[in-house]
Structures are given as structure tokens and as C-alpha cells.
mmCIF file of C-alpha atoms in Angstrom:
data_model
loop_
_atom_site.group_PDB
_atom_site.id
_atom_site.type_symbol
_atom_site.label_atom_id
_atom_site.label_comp_id
_atom_site.label_asym_id
_atom_site.label_seq_id
_atom_site.Cartn_x
_atom_site.Cartn_y
_atom_site.Cartn_z
ATOM 1 C CA MET T 1 122.477 81.721 78.036
ATOM 2 C CA LYS T 2 125.965 81.676 79.402
ATOM 3 C CA THR T 3 129.406 80.333 79.166
ATOM 4 C CA THR T 4 131.694 79.588 81.994
ATOM 5 C CA HIS T 5 132.283 76.166 80.457
ATOM 6 C CA CYS T 6 136.026 76.668 80.015
ATOM 7 C CA SER T 7 136.578 76.504 83.754
ATOM 8 C CA THR T 8 134.090 73.731 84.513
ATOM 9 C CA SER T 9 133.055 71.331 81.748
ATOM 10 C CA ARG T 10 136.457 71.314 80.103
ATOM 11 C CA ARG T 11 138.135 70.793 83.487
ATOM 12 C CA PHE T 12 135.999 67.744 84.281
ATOM 13 C CA PHE T 13 136.379 66.429 80.730
ATOM 14 C CA LEU T 14 140.169 66.712 80.805
ATOM 15 C CA GLY T 15 140.217 65.090 84.228
ATOM 16 C CA ALA T 16 138.306 62.130 82.831
ATOM 17 C CA ALA T 17 140.540 62.001 79.763
ATOM 18 C CA LEU T 18 143.717 61.982 81.828
ATOM 19 C CA PHE T 19 142.276 59.307 84.101
ATOM 20 C CA ALA T 20 141.540 57.227 80.993
ATOM 21 C CA GLY T 21 145.060 57.791 79.715
ATOM 22 C CA ALA T 22 143.963 59.618 76.574
ATOM 23 C CA GLY T 23 146.404 62.119 75.081
ATOM 24 C CA PHE T 24 143.968 64.890 74.103
ATOM 25 C CA VAL T 25 146.541 67.563 73.308
ATOM 26 C CA THR T 26 147.700 68.027 69.742
ATOM 27 C CA GLN T 27 150.691 69.778 68.235
ATOM 28 C CA ALA T 28 148.372 71.709 65.930
ATOM 29 C CA ALA T 29 146.349 72.995 68.883
ATOM 30 C CA ALA T 30 149.514 74.161 70.619
ATOM 31 C CA GLN T 31 150.578 76.171 67.544
ATOM 32 C CA ALA T 32 147.146 77.535 66.640
ATOM 33 C CA GLN T 33 145.695 80.998 67.070
ATOM 34 C CA GLU T 34 142.309 81.050 68.828
ATOM 35 C CA ARG T 35 139.469 83.117 67.341
ATOM 36 C CA SER T 36 135.747 83.571 68.001
ATOM 37 C CA TYR T 37 133.019 83.434 65.349
ATOM 38 C CA LEU T 38 129.293 84.050 65.066
ATOM 39 C CA ILE T 39 127.781 81.361 62.848
ATOM 40 C CA ASP T 40 124.365 81.496 61.164
ATOM 41 C CA LEU T 41 123.141 77.930 60.693
ATOM 42 C CA LYS T 42 120.462 78.982 58.192
ATOM 43 C CA SER T 43 122.742 80.830 55.772
ATOM 44 C CA LYS T 44 125.826 78.708 56.615
ATOM 45 C CA THR T 45 127.918 81.847 57.102
ATOM 46 C CA LEU T 46 130.488 82.738 59.756
ATOM 47 C CA THR T 47 131.596 86.166 60.935
ATOM 48 C CA GLU T 48 134.744 86.711 62.954
ATOM 49 C CA LEU T 49 134.227 88.609 66.180
ATOM 50 C CA ARG T 50 136.899 91.174 66.975
ATOM 51 C CA SER T 51 137.632 93.218 70.100
ATOM 52 C CA PRO T 52 136.908 96.981 70.235
ATOM 53 C CA ASP T 53 140.538 97.707 69.285
ATOM 54 C CA GLY T 54 140.456 95.201 66.407
ATOM 55 C CA GLY T 55 142.286 92.427 68.255
ATOM 56 C CA GLN T 56 141.184 88.918 69.124
ATOM 57 C CA ALA T 57 137.925 88.547 71.008
ATOM 58 C CA HIS T 58 136.888 85.723 73.343
ATOM 59 C CA ALA T 59 133.117 85.322 72.953
ATOM 60 C CA THR T 60 131.246 83.760 75.865
ATOM 61 C CA ALA T 61 127.477 84.169 75.296
ATOM 62 C CA MET T 62 124.771 85.600 73.031
ATOM 63 C CA ASN T 63 121.053 86.471 73.067
ATOM 64 C CA ASP T 64 118.315 85.927 70.484
ATOM 65 C CA ALA T 65 119.111 89.233 68.744
ATOM 66 C CA GLY T 66 122.638 88.003 68.100
ATOM 67 C CA GLN T 67 124.238 90.379 70.613
ATOM 68 C CA VAL T 68 127.488 88.774 71.757
ATOM 69 C CA VAL T 69 129.464 89.373 74.945
ATOM 70 C CA GLY T 70 132.882 88.281 76.102
ATOM 71 C CA PHE T 71 136.276 89.789 76.746
ATOM 72 C CA SER T 72 139.542 90.731 75.090
ATOM 73 C CA TYR T 73 142.975 91.397 76.525
ATOM 74 C CA THR T 74 144.453 94.874 76.992
ATOM 75 C CA PRO T 75 148.127 95.616 76.222
ATOM 76 C CA ALA T 76 148.723 95.351 79.989
ATOM 77 C CA GLY T 77 147.326 91.818 79.980
ATOM 78 C CA ASP T 78 144.033 92.610 81.752
ATOM 79 C CA LYS T 79 140.683 91.298 80.531
ATOM 80 C CA SER T 80 138.238 93.882 79.168
ATOM 81 C CA ALA T 81 134.514 93.079 78.825
ATOM 82 C CA PHE T 82 132.719 93.858 75.556
ATOM 83 C CA ILE T 83 129.245 93.760 73.996
ATOM 84 C CA THR T 84 128.172 93.832 70.343
ATOM 85 C CA GLY T 85 125.047 94.997 68.586
ATOM 86 C CA SER T 86 122.662 92.667 66.763
ATOM 87 C CA ASP T 87 124.208 89.851 64.710
ATOM 88 C CA GLY T 88 127.606 90.487 66.257
ATOM 89 C CA ALA T 89 128.034 93.945 64.683
ATOM 90 C CA GLY T 90 129.316 97.104 66.357
ATOM 91 C CA VAL T 91 131.489 95.836 69.179
ATOM 92 C CA ARG T 92 132.222 98.174 72.086
ATOM 93 C CA LYS T 93 133.797 98.058 75.513
ATOM 94 C CA ILE T 94 131.526 97.885 78.551
ATOM 95 C CA ASP T 95 132.412 101.136 80.291
ATOM 96 C CA SER T 96 132.792 102.062 83.957
ATOM 97 C CA LEU T 97 134.622 98.892 84.964
ATOM 98 C CA ASP T 98 138.002 99.456 86.586
ATOM 99 C CA GLY T 99 140.836 96.993 86.118
ATOM 100 C CA SER T 100 140.155 93.563 84.695
ATOM 101 C CA SER T 101 136.599 92.658 83.627
ATOM 102 C CA TRP T 102 134.912 89.885 81.679
ATOM 103 C CA ALA T 103 131.332 89.303 80.503
ATOM 104 C CA ASN T 104 129.754 85.864 81.004
ATOM 105 C CA ASP T 105 126.147 86.241 79.856
ATOM 106 C CA ILE T 106 123.518 88.518 78.298
ATOM 107 C CA ASN T 107 119.714 88.478 78.406
ATOM 108 C CA SER T 108 117.128 89.521 75.807
ATOM 109 C CA ALA T 109 117.203 93.174 76.943
ATOM 110 C CA GLY T 110 120.967 93.299 76.552
ATOM 111 C CA GLN T 111 121.682 93.263 80.297
ATOM 112 C CA VAL T 112 125.162 91.830 80.782
ATOM 113 C CA THR T 113 126.656 90.086 83.787
ATOM 114 C CA GLY T 114 130.145 88.882 84.596
ATOM 115 C CA GLY T 115 133.065 89.660 86.861
ATOM 116 C CA SER T 116 135.585 92.401 87.542
ATOM 117 C CA GLY T 117 138.283 93.445 89.945
ATOM 118 C CA SER T 118 135.540 95.028 92.073
ATOM 119 C CA GLY T 119 133.274 91.961 92.090
ATOM 120 C CA ALA T 120 130.383 90.661 90.035
ATOM 121 C CA PHE T 121 128.519 93.173 87.895
ATOM 122 C CA ILE T 122 125.220 93.612 86.079
ATOM 123 C CA THR T 123 124.464 96.286 83.486
ATOM 124 C CA GLY T 124 121.334 97.975 82.263
ATOM 125 C CA ALA T 125 119.833 97.398 78.816
ATOM 126 C CA ASN T 126 122.345 97.028 75.970
ATOM 127 C CA GLY T 127 125.280 97.037 78.350
ATOM 128 C CA ALA T 128 124.687 100.584 79.647
ATOM 129 C CA GLY T 129 125.294 101.447 83.310
ATOM 130 C CA ILE T 130 126.983 99.256 85.906
ATOM 131 C CA SER T 131 125.897 97.867 89.261
ATOM 132 C CA ILE T 132 128.542 96.032 91.301
ATOM 133 C CA LEU T 133 127.516 92.980 93.336
ATOM 134 C CA SER T 134 130.477 92.801 95.697
ATOM 135 C CA TYR T 135 129.014 89.866 97.634
ATOM 136 C CA PHE T 136 130.568 87.482 95.095
ATOM 137 C CA TYR T 137 133.458 87.478 92.644
ATOM 138 C CA GLU T 138 131.561 86.999 89.377
ATOM 139 C CA ALA T 139 128.080 86.150 88.113
ATOM 140 C CA HIS T 140 127.786 83.275 85.652
ATOM 141 C CA ALA T 141 124.353 83.731 84.068
ATOM 142 C CA ILE T 142 121.361 86.101 83.862
ATOM 143 C CA ASN T 143 117.724 85.584 82.847
ATOM 144 C CA ASP T 144 115.187 88.025 81.396
ATOM 145 C CA ALA T 145 114.007 89.035 84.887
ATOM 146 C CA GLY T 146 117.536 90.252 85.657
ATOM 147 C CA HIS T 147 118.236 87.448 88.129
ATOM 148 C CA VAL T 148 121.865 86.321 88.219
ATOM 149 C CA VAL T 149 123.467 83.214 89.714
ATOM 150 C CA SER T 150 126.892 82.480 91.138
ATOM 151 C CA GLU T 151 128.431 81.141 94.325
ATOM 152 C CA THR T 152 130.148 82.578 97.368
ATOM 153 C CA SER T 153 132.536 81.183 99.951
ATOM 154 C CA VAL T 154 131.186 79.783 103.180
ATOM 155 C CA PRO T 155 132.909 81.650 106.051
ATOM 156 C CA ASN T 156 135.570 79.713 107.949
ATOM 157 C CA SER T 157 135.451 76.712 105.622
ATOM 158 C CA LYS T 158 136.773 75.414 102.293
ATOM 159 C CA TYR T 159 133.284 75.213 100.800
ATOM 160 C CA SER T 160 131.161 77.408 98.534
ATOM 161 C CA VAL T 161 127.405 77.837 98.246
ATOM 162 C CA ALA T 162 125.310 78.746 95.205
ATOM 163 C CA VAL T 163 123.492 82.098 95.275
ATOM 164 C CA ILE T 164 120.797 83.895 93.308
ATOM 165 C CA ALA T 165 120.454 87.686 93.215
ATOM 166 C CA GLY T 166 118.295 90.290 91.548
ATOM 167 C CA PRO T 167 114.987 92.167 91.626
ATOM 168 C CA GLY T 168 112.407 90.555 93.879
ATOM 169 C CA ILE T 169 114.812 88.013 95.383
ATOM 170 C CA ILE T 170 114.402 88.119 99.144
ATOM 171 C CA GLY T 171 117.048 86.624 101.377
ATOM 172 C CA PRO T 172 116.656 85.682 105.037
ATOM 173 C CA ASP T 173 117.801 88.017 107.780
ATOM 174 C CA GLY T 174 121.539 87.841 107.889
ATOM 175 C CA PRO T 175 124.637 88.708 105.851
ATOM 176 C CA ASP T 176 123.030 87.989 102.441
ATOM 177 C CA GLY T 177 120.019 90.253 103.129
ATOM 178 C CA PRO T 178 117.319 91.328 100.652
ATOM 179 C CA GLY T 179 118.056 90.780 96.976
ATOM 180 C CA ILE T 180 120.556 87.921 97.469
ATOM 181 C CA ARG T 181 119.785 84.409 98.670
ATOM 182 C CA GLU T 182 121.887 81.312 99.208
ATOM 183 C CA PHE T 183 120.108 78.134 98.176
ATOM 184 C CA GLY T 184 122.027 75.381 99.868
ATOM 185 C CA SER T 185 123.576 72.233 98.421
ATOM 186 C CA LEU T 186 123.141 68.484 98.160
ATOM 187 C CA GLY T 187 126.014 68.121 100.633
ATOM 188 C CA GLY T 188 129.255 70.103 100.708
ATOM 189 C CA SER T 189 129.676 72.882 98.142
ATOM 190 C CA SER T 190 127.237 73.978 95.456
ATOM 191 C CA TYR T 191 127.884 75.914 92.234
ATOM 192 C CA ALA T 192 125.248 77.556 90.033
ATOM 193 C CA ARG T 193 125.996 77.576 86.297
ATOM 194 C CA ASP T 194 122.840 78.751 84.472
ATOM 195 C CA ILE T 195 119.294 80.061 84.989
ATOM 196 C CA ASN T 196 116.256 80.060 82.681
ATOM 197 C CA ASN T 197 113.386 82.526 82.432
ATOM 198 C CA THR T 198 111.269 80.693 85.014
ATOM 199 C CA GLY T 199 114.125 81.046 87.488
ATOM 200 C CA GLN T 200 115.166 77.390 87.431
ATOM 201 C CA VAL T 201 118.856 77.110 88.243
ATOM 202 C CA VAL T 202 121.258 74.312 87.305
ATOM 203 C CA GLY T 203 124.739 73.489 88.489
ATOM 204 C CA TYR T 204 126.435 70.895 90.626
ATOM 205 C CA SER T 205 127.123 70.038 94.234
ATOM 206 C CA SER T 206 130.186 68.290 95.638
ATOM 207 C CA PRO T 207 130.931 66.863 99.087
ATOM 208 C CA ALA T 208 134.674 67.464 98.656
ATOM 209 C CA PRO T 209 136.490 70.832 98.829
ATOM 210 C CA ASP T 210 138.303 70.001 95.551
ATOM 211 C CA ASP T 211 134.905 69.634 93.751
ATOM 212 C CA SER T 212 135.440 65.931 93.056
ATOM 213 C CA PHE T 213 132.460 63.543 92.983
ATOM 214 C CA PRO T 214 129.956 66.123 91.650
ATOM 215 C CA THR T 215 126.198 65.660 91.511
ATOM 216 C CA GLY T 216 124.169 67.721 89.062
ATOM 217 C CA PHE T 217 121.157 69.674 90.285
ATOM 218 C CA ILE T 218 118.139 71.613 89.055
ATOM 219 C CA THR T 219 115.916 73.876 91.157
ATOM 220 C CA GLY T 220 112.382 75.147 90.968
ATOM 221 C CA PRO T 221 111.573 78.821 90.241
ATOM 222 C CA GLU T 222 113.867 81.408 91.849
ATOM 223 C CA GLY T 223 116.251 78.743 93.072
ATOM 224 C CA TYR T 224 113.871 76.979 95.465
ATOM 225 C CA GLY T 225 113.735 73.193 95.813
ATOM 226 C CA MET T 226 117.123 71.832 94.699
ATOM 227 C CA LYS T 227 116.762 68.407 93.035
ATOM 228 C CA ASP T 228 119.422 65.784 92.260
ATOM 229 C CA ILE T 229 119.689 65.011 88.511
ATOM 230 C CA GLY T 230 122.462 62.453 88.706
ATOM 231 C CA PHE T 231 125.731 61.635 90.420
ATOM 232 C CA GLY T 232 128.846 62.283 88.339
ATOM 233 C CA ARG T 233 127.248 65.112 86.375
ATOM 234 C CA VAL T 234 128.089 68.798 86.014
ATOM 235 C CA ALA T 235 125.023 70.659 84.716
ATOM 236 C CA GLU T 236 126.046 73.591 82.522
ATOM 237 C CA GLY T 237 123.030 74.876 80.591
ATOM 238 C CA ILE T 238 119.232 74.905 80.775
ATOM 239 C CA ASN T 239 116.501 76.030 78.378
ATOM 240 C CA ASN T 240 113.048 77.368 79.189
ATOM 241 C CA ALA T 241 111.546 73.851 79.097
ATOM 242 C CA GLY T 242 113.938 72.746 81.837
ATOM 243 C CA GLN T 243 116.069 70.542 79.559
ATOM 244 C CA VAL T 244 119.602 70.389 80.952
ATOM 245 C CA VAL T 245 122.983 69.748 79.306
ATOM 246 C CA GLY T 246 126.480 69.284 80.689
ATOM 247 C CA VAL T 247 129.290 66.789 81.115
ATOM 248 C CA THR T 248 129.829 63.637 83.165
ATOM 249 C CA ILE T 249 132.949 62.799 85.139
ATOM 250 C CA GLY T 250 133.352 59.975 82.622
ATOM 251 C CA GLY T 251 134.056 62.615 79.962
ATOM 252 C CA THR T 252 130.825 62.368 77.957
ATOM 253 C CA PRO T 253 128.139 65.002 77.280
ATOM 254 C CA PHE T 254 124.610 64.514 78.612
ATOM 255 C CA MET T 255 121.149 65.983 78.027
ATOM 256 C CA THR T 256 117.962 65.525 80.039
ATOM 257 C CA GLY T 257 114.303 65.835 79.245
ATOM 258 C CA PRO T 258 112.069 68.611 80.654
ATOM 259 C CA GLU T 259 112.500 69.503 84.324
ATOM 260 C CA GLY T 260 115.860 67.709 84.367
ATOM 261 C CA SER T 261 114.252 64.265 84.103
ATOM 262 C CA GLY T 262 115.215 61.349 81.838
ATOM 263 C CA GLU T 263 118.167 61.329 79.471
ATOM 264 C CA ARG T 264 118.756 61.889 75.771
ATOM 265 C CA ILE T 265 121.677 59.891 74.374
ATOM 266 C CA PHE T 266 123.636 61.967 71.872
ATOM 267 C CA ASP T 267 124.413 60.436 68.498
ATOM 268 C CA ASN T 268 128.153 59.998 67.990
ATOM 269 C CA PRO T 269 129.253 62.368 65.187
ATOM 270 C CA GLY T 270 132.666 60.753 64.752
ATOM 271 C CA PRO T 271 134.517 57.451 64.855
ATOM 272 C CA GLY T 272 135.417 55.807 68.144
ATOM 273 C CA GLU T 273 134.051 56.655 71.589
ATOM 274 C CA PHE T 274 132.104 59.884 72.084
ATOM 275 C CA TRP T 275 134.252 61.989 74.419
ATOM 276 C CA GLY T 276 133.264 65.611 74.979
ATOM 277 C CA TRP T 277 130.986 68.072 76.753
ATOM 278 C CA ALA T 278 127.802 70.050 76.093
ATOM 279 C CA ASN T 279 127.727 73.763 76.898
ATOM 280 C CA GLU T 280 124.273 75.105 76.093
ATOM 281 C CA ILE T 281 120.817 74.299 74.729
ATOM 282 C CA ASN T 282 118.159 76.475 73.079
ATOM 283 C CA ASP T 283 114.392 76.229 73.422
ATOM 284 C CA ALA T 284 114.120 73.834 70.459
ATOM 285 C CA GLY T 285 116.443 71.443 72.261
ATOM 286 C CA GLN T 286 119.463 72.065 70.021
ATOM 287 C CA ALA T 287 122.597 71.478 72.075
ATOM 288 C CA VAL T 288 126.141 72.652 71.378
ATOM 289 C CA GLY T 289 129.547 71.693 72.717
ATOM 290 C CA SER T 290 132.781 69.971 71.797
ATOM 291 C CA PHE T 291 133.889 66.396 71.174
ATOM 292 C CA TYR T 292 137.155 64.594 70.514
ATOM 293 C CA THR T 293 137.637 62.884 67.169
ATOM 294 C CA SER T 294 140.529 61.811 64.957
ATOM 295 C CA GLY T 295 143.133 63.333 67.265
ATOM 296 C CA ASP T 296 141.490 66.739 67.728
ATOM 297 C CA TYR T 297 138.626 68.674 69.312
ATOM 298 C CA HIS T 298 135.677 69.538 67.064
ATOM 299 C CA ALA T 299 132.588 71.647 67.762
ATOM 300 C CA PHE T 300 129.208 69.953 67.549
ATOM 301 C CA VAL T 301 125.571 71.004 67.199
ATOM 302 C CA THR T 302 122.488 68.820 67.429
ATOM 303 C CA GLY T 303 119.094 69.029 65.826
ATOM 304 C CA PRO T 304 115.910 69.695 67.837
ATOM 305 C CA GLU T 305 115.494 67.603 70.991
ATOM 306 C CA GLY T 306 119.176 66.689 70.847
ATOM 307 C CA LYS T 307 118.790 64.472 67.801
ATOM 308 C CA GLY T 308 121.330 64.170 64.993
ATOM 309 C CA THR T 309 124.654 65.313 66.485
ATOM 310 C CA THR T 310 126.730 66.940 63.716
ATOM 311 C CA ASP T 311 130.353 68.025 63.499
ATOM 312 C CA LEU T 312 130.011 71.777 62.909
ATOM 313 C CA ASN T 313 133.051 71.713 60.631
ATOM 314 C CA SER T 314 131.134 69.563 58.152
ATOM 315 C CA LEU T 315 128.352 72.162 57.763
ATOM 316 C CA LEU T 316 130.514 75.077 56.621
ATOM 317 C CA GLU T 317 133.153 75.903 54.044
ATOM 318 C CA LEU T 318 136.101 76.896 56.213
ATOM 319 C CA PRO T 319 139.397 78.554 55.292
ATOM 320 C CA SER T 320 142.429 76.306 55.086
ATOM 321 C CA GLY T 321 143.958 75.565 58.488
ATOM 322 C CA MET T 322 140.816 76.468 60.479
ATOM 323 C CA ILE T 323 139.087 74.039 62.845
ATOM 324 C CA LEU T 324 135.959 74.915 64.817
ATOM 325 C CA ARG T 325 136.854 73.313 68.153
ATOM 326 C CA GLU T 326 134.044 74.308 70.503
ATOM 327 C CA ALA T 327 130.490 75.631 70.121
ATOM 328 C CA VAL T 328 129.935 77.906 73.085
ATOM 329 C CA ASP T 329 126.319 79.097 72.914
ATOM 330 C CA ILE T 330 123.248 78.857 70.659
ATOM 331 C CA ASN T 331 120.203 81.134 70.464
ATOM 332 C CA ASN T 332 116.639 80.605 69.258
ATOM 333 C CA ALA T 333 117.298 82.325 65.916
ATOM 334 C CA GLY T 334 119.620 79.639 64.539
ATOM 335 C CA GLN T 335 122.830 81.443 65.443
ATOM 336 C CA LEU T 336 125.688 80.174 67.566
ATOM 337 C CA ILE T 337 129.105 81.290 68.676
ATOM 338 C CA ALA T 338 132.112 79.032 68.320
ATOM 339 C CA ILE T 339 135.806 79.028 69.104
ATOM 340 C CA ALA T 340 138.109 78.186 66.215
ATOM 341 C CA THR T 341 141.828 77.683 65.939
ATOM 342 C CA VAL T 342 143.744 78.671 62.859
ATOM 343 C CA VAL T 343 147.065 76.942 62.228
ATOM 344 C CA PRO T 344 149.369 79.064 60.054
ATOM 345 C CA GLU T 345 150.330 77.551 56.716
ATOM 346 C CA PRO T 346 153.914 76.173 56.460
ATOM 347 C CA GLN T 347 154.951 79.116 54.280
ATOM 348 C CA SER T 348 153.791 81.454 57.058
ATOM 349 C CA TYR T 349 156.305 79.837 59.416
ATOM 350 C CA VAL T 350 159.025 80.236 56.803
ATOM 351 C CA MET T 351 158.198 83.931 56.399
ATOM 352 C CA LEU T 352 158.103 84.368 60.181
ATOM 353 C CA LEU T 353 161.452 82.667 60.707
ATOM 354 C CA THR T 354 162.977 84.589 57.807
ATOM 355 C CA GLY T 355 161.704 87.862 59.275
ATOM 356 C CA LEU T 356 163.068 87.035 62.718
ATOM 357 C CA GLY T 357 166.399 86.061 61.206
ATOM 358 C CA LEU T 358 166.580 89.349 59.287
ATOM 359 C CA ILE T 359 165.799 91.341 62.429
ATOM 360 C CA GLY T 360 168.535 89.485 64.302
ATOM 361 C CA PHE T 361 171.017 90.152 61.497
ATOM 362 C CA MET T 362 170.193 93.900 61.487
ATOM 363 C CA VAL T 363 170.619 94.097 65.275
ATOM 364 C CA ARG T 364 174.028 92.397 65.093
ATOM 365 C CA LEU T 365 175.094 94.633 62.183
ATOM 366 C CA ARG T 366 174.079 97.746 64.107
ATOM 367 C CA ARG T 367 176.139 96.602 67.107
ATOM 368 C CA VAL T 368 179.201 96.086 64.879
ATOM 369 C CA LEU T 369 178.830 99.523 63.265
ATOM 370 C CA ILE T 370 178.437 101.210 66.643
#
């Protein structure tokens, strides 16, 4: 399972929201500190995920053992990919990556894929060892066979084409060669977002260079046989039954039945219209994502087969000032990762301002004495 949702689903959702004239930015969100958490739905517990140096971590994906991957920021401002042990414990940096790096997905063996300054990468088991796939910038998702998906630019054009790479993937004679294969589009560009263990790939195709007017797609095994699953859709996640989730250009989440067919209508967990997006889905059909309610974003999780959409904040006892805003990924063990924002209490602002004022006073006093 993967997460590159921040650059895709959220972008299409915000585009729809702006088109509709909705003001989906809050003062609290602007002031808040963003944090990542591993949440166990069975025990109703949450564990904060920290970077290897103890700073803030940005979690992007997890596997069924509860290993989490993502990135943190270095003092120089570069991204640095990380991996944890089971249940989010024992975080460490993914070594042998120069410059900026970020992890997007992890499979059941702990193989990690993502991007770096040198190109896309894939690791061995438990994040050990690095292979660089310089043919494309980053890989978005990986399945248990070690197949990764992404896209690459079409030479001498403004378009991109989805690609699949990995053991046993045979490309035609030409620049992609053995091990990497382009799998076309429904017209214009194509972008691969996720892959399941049968090798079915989902994503979207767009006739326009700016990615407007998307059409969601699903393929057969190993990326063969691209099929249209609906105009105005961006497919983001797929489970091993071929159920697909994502977002529409109207700003609403969607879920299909097996093999990308049919549609499951999500229950609305809040008042008003159901605006939001779905990021991922596990093999039981539990979907996760984010929706807009009462002036803010809230994370949601569904029951099996997409039934019973629930505001994740209502399931847990959270510290004061914390809001779970987006559920990023969910595994088959009843664990998920979510992004929360924590708004400092008013007294924290007073202490901060007092501290800054004292520092300013001491600096001015020192200048006078000197």
C-alpha cells in the first residue's frame, strides 16, 4: 500500500473545492503542528511516529506487520527516508541514499520504494540495500513480487506515461528495455498510483498536459489491458480483490467493487455535503481518507466493504488540541497511519511570546552594555 495522495488526491480535491467556492482553509490548520501516528483500531491506541533523530516524521505507508515508511527533514532542509520495525517501533534511516530521499511504499518483506536525488529506488528486505532506478524520478508503490509503478516523461512532449518495473517484467526492444515497461494511456498522459499482489495497477489518464479532465483506470496482471473505470476519477489505491478507491474531480471520494467495477457510495460521517478523498483500502474493503466537516478536515475510516464511514476522531480519546485530519494507509491487521495537527493551547502562545520578548530585551540590553 502506498501514499502519494498529498500530491494527487488532495490537489484534485482542493481544485474542486476552489471551483465550488468553498473556503477549506482554517486558521487552526495554519497554526497547527503536523504529526504522524500509528493507530490500532482494535485497542483504540495511538503511537506517535518520530524521525530517527527524534524530530517530526511524515509517514506515508505501512505493511501488515506494522512497519511504517516515510521521510523526515534534515537540518539542511532535505528529505530523509526512514523505515520502522513492527508496530512502528525502532525507526531508522534508510542508508546509502545521497541527498534528498523519501519513501512512498513498503511490501510484506519490508522492501521499500520511493524517490531520491539519484532517481527512484527499491531496497531489499527490511529496507536493507539500495537499487537505483534512474529511468524515472520516483516510484509510487510496490507489491509483494517487488514490482513498482511510476511514470516517466514522453520525449519531446509535455506528456507522461505510466510504467511498471521489477523482476520478470519484460519491456519491448527500445529505451525501456528488459525489466521496465510502459503501458500506455487512455489518451494523453497516464499516471500509475498503486499496484496489488496480482499486478493490477490503478491510476489515471488525462488528455491535457496539465492533468485536467482525468479518467481513472485499472489494468490486468503486470499492467496489461488498461481499462477505463470512470471519467472524472483519480484512482489512488487498490486491494487484492481489485476494489479501487480515490477521488473525483467533483471533490468526493469513491470506491468500486472487485476488478474496478460498480460503485460503493460512502456513508456521510458528518453534517452537510460529503467532500473529501479516499487514499487506501485493505483486503476487507476498509477504506481510509479525509473529509471536510464543520470547518475542518477530519480523517475517516470505513467498515468492511466500505460500509459505515466513521470520523476517526470519534473512535479515540485524543489530547486537547489534536485533530486527526487524514488517514493515509490501512493494513490487514487493523492498524492505520494518520496525520494529525496539534494546535498549541492559548497559554503556550503566551509563554512563547513572553520568551521571545525576553530574548529581545536581553539582546537590546547587551547592545547597550557593549
